Amino acid sequence: MKHILRNVFVLALGLGLGIQLASGGNETVNAASNPRAGLPLDELRTFTEVFAKIKSDYVEEVGDGDLLENAIRGMLSGLDPHSAYLDPDAYGGLQEGTSG
């Protein structure tokens, strides 16, 4: 069940991003180059709806931090094979491993 919900969440997030790109992905570029430009409110609304649905209907209780961390992890891993989210412990371990 956990995997199904995760897949639904990733699908909903991907669908929201796909809709944004199809309806004018240049808005994101403009928002990045102009900090005063608006946020992608429709996509954020979709994200918060999925977030709330998981909180209210998922079989087990899920913490907000866990949901947000997994969302960030999914966003970064979806960019390319080289991008990934590291939590503070993993980042600390990486720093120790690369500094000797």
mmCIF file of C-alpha atoms in Angstrom:
data_model
loop_
_atom_site.group_PDB
_atom_site.id
_atom_site.type_symbol
_atom_site.label_atom_id
_atom_site.label_comp_id
_atom_site.label_asym_id
_atom_site.label_seq_id
_atom_site.Cartn_x
_atom_site.Cartn_y
_atom_site.Cartn_z
ATOM 1 C CA MET A 1 0.000 0.000 0.000
ATOM 2 C CA LYS A 2 2.885 2.344 0.815
ATOM 3 C CA HIS A 3 4.346 1.871 -2.652
ATOM 4 C CA ILE A 4 1.003 2.501 -4.324
ATOM 5 C CA LEU A 5 0.500 5.738 -2.408
ATOM 6 C CA ARG A 6 4.045 6.836 -3.173
ATOM 7 C CA ASN A 7 3.454 6.130 -6.855
ATOM 8 C CA VAL A 8 0.191 8.087 -6.762
ATOM 9 C CA PHE A 9 1.975 10.983 -5.070
ATOM 10 C CA VAL A 10 4.805 10.976 -7.621
ATOM 11 C CA LEU A 11 2.275 10.709 -10.445
ATOM 12 C CA ALA A 12 0.267 13.646 -9.064
ATOM 13 C CA LEU A 13 3.410 15.730 -8.677
ATOM 14 C CA GLY A 14 4.568 14.807 -12.179
ATOM 15 C CA LEU A 15 1.143 15.556 -13.580
ATOM 16 C CA GLY A 16 1.147 18.963 -11.925
ATOM 17 C CA LEU A 17 4.583 19.761 -13.308
ATOM 18 C CA GLY A 18 3.600 18.430 -16.739
ATOM 19 C CA ILE A 19 0.545 20.656 -16.786
ATOM 20 C CA GLN A 20 2.708 23.611 -15.872
ATOM 21 C CA LEU A 21 5.134 22.889 -18.691
ATOM 22 C CA ALA A 22 2.348 22.311 -21.205
ATOM 23 C CA SER A 23 0.579 25.512 -20.228
ATOM 24 C CA GLY A 24 3.634 27.695 -20.484
ATOM 25 C CA GLY A 25 6.754 26.513 -18.744
ATOM 26 C CA ASN A 26 8.291 29.902 -19.457
ATOM 27 C CA GLU A 27 6.439 31.204 -16.407
ATOM 28 C CA THR A 28 8.865 29.259 -14.238
ATOM 29 C CA VAL A 29 11.852 30.746 -16.045
ATOM 30 C CA ASN A 30 10.354 34.204 -15.681
ATOM 31 C CA ALA A 31 9.711 33.594 -11.989
ATOM 32 C CA ALA A 32 13.322 32.542 -11.483
ATOM 33 C CA SER A 33 14.687 35.609 -13.249
ATOM 34 C CA ASN A 34 12.186 37.948 -11.576
ATOM 35 C CA PRO A 35 11.748 37.334 -7.845
ATOM 36 C CA ARG A 36 8.575 39.432 -7.852
ATOM 37 C CA ALA A 37 6.888 37.131 -10.342
ATOM 38 C CA GLY A 38 4.147 34.929 -8.927
ATOM 39 C CA LEU A 39 4.523 31.391 -7.735
ATOM 40 C CA PRO A 40 2.921 28.519 -9.694
ATOM 41 C CA LEU A 41 -0.157 28.658 -7.480
ATOM 42 C CA ASP A 42 -2.212 26.033 -9.314
ATOM 43 C CA GLU A 43 0.586 23.489 -9.040
ATOM 44 C CA LEU A 44 1.219 24.355 -5.396
ATOM 45 C CA ARG A 45 -2.493 24.007 -4.732
ATOM 46 C CA THR A 46 -2.404 20.517 -6.278
ATOM 47 C CA PHE A 47 0.602 19.668 -4.124
ATOM 48 C CA THR A 48 -1.141 20.806 -0.943
ATOM 49 C CA GLU A 49 -4.297 18.880 -1.872
ATOM 50 C CA VAL A 50 -2.293 15.667 -2.300
ATOM 51 C CA PHE A 51 -0.425 16.417 0.929
ATOM 52 C CA ALA A 52 -3.702 16.890 2.831
ATOM 53 C CA LYS A 53 -5.216 13.746 1.286
ATOM 54 C CA ILE A 54 -2.255 11.665 2.433
ATOM 55 C CA LYS A 55 -2.472 13.171 5.922
ATOM 56 C CA SER A 56 -6.181 12.417 6.220
ATOM 57 C CA ASP A 57 -6.575 9.113 4.359
ATOM 58 C CA TYR A 58 -3.299 7.203 4.456
ATOM 59 C CA VAL A 59 -3.391 3.897 6.339
ATOM 60 C CA GLU A 60 -0.671 4.954 8.800
ATOM 61 C CA GLU A 61 0.078 8.330 10.349
ATOM 62 C CA VAL A 62 2.756 10.183 8.394
ATOM 63 C CA GLY A 63 4.631 13.179 9.755
ATOM 64 C CA ASP A 64 4.713 16.460 7.874
ATOM 65 C CA GLY A 65 8.504 16.447 7.880
ATOM 66 C CA ASP A 66 8.636 12.969 6.356
ATOM 67 C CA LEU A 67 6.190 13.916 3.608
ATOM 68 C CA LEU A 68 8.033 17.120 2.749
ATOM 69 C CA GLU A 69 11.445 15.461 2.834
ATOM 70 C CA ASN A 70 10.220 12.707 0.504
ATOM 71 C CA ALA A 71 8.682 15.309 -1.814
ATOM 72 C CA ILE A 72 12.005 17.154 -1.994
ATOM 73 C CA ARG A 73 13.840 13.871 -2.544
ATOM 74 C CA GLY A 74 11.435 13.019 -5.391
ATOM 75 C CA MET A 75 11.780 16.432 -7.030
ATOM 76 C CA LEU A 76 15.561 16.238 -7.074
ATOM 77 C CA SER A 77 15.834 12.599 -8.134
ATOM 78 C CA GLY A 78 13.439 13.340 -10.999
ATOM 79 C CA LEU A 79 15.755 15.976 -12.460
ATOM 80 C CA ASP A 80 18.592 13.738 -13.609
ATOM 81 C CA PRO A 81 20.570 10.698 -12.437
ATOM 82 C CA HIS A 82 23.129 12.905 -10.648
ATOM 83 C CA SER A 83 20.836 15.022 -8.465
ATOM 84 C CA ALA A 84 19.780 13.785 -5.048
ATOM 85 C CA TYR A 85 18.616 15.086 -1.692
ATOM 86 C CA LEU A 86 20.809 14.367 1.300
ATOM 87 C CA ASP A 87 19.384 14.708 4.781
ATOM 88 C CA PRO A 88 21.746 16.309 7.338
ATOM 89 C CA ASP A 89 23.111 12.934 8.516
ATOM 90 C CA ALA A 90 23.820 11.713 4.990
ATOM 91 C CA TYR A 91 25.418 15.053 4.096
ATOM 92 C CA GLY A 92 27.627 14.888 7.192
ATOM 93 C CA GLY A 93 28.685 11.372 6.263
ATOM 94 C CA LEU A 94 29.506 12.497 2.739
ATOM 95 C CA GLN A 95 31.581 15.401 4.060
ATOM 96 C CA GLU A 96 33.532 13.051 6.341
ATOM 97 C CA GLY A 97 34.063 10.558 3.534
ATOM 98 C CA THR A 98 35.362 13.143 1.070
ATOM 99 C CA SER A 99 37.536 15.143 3.476
ATOM 100 C CA GLY A 100 39.458 12.155 4.772
#
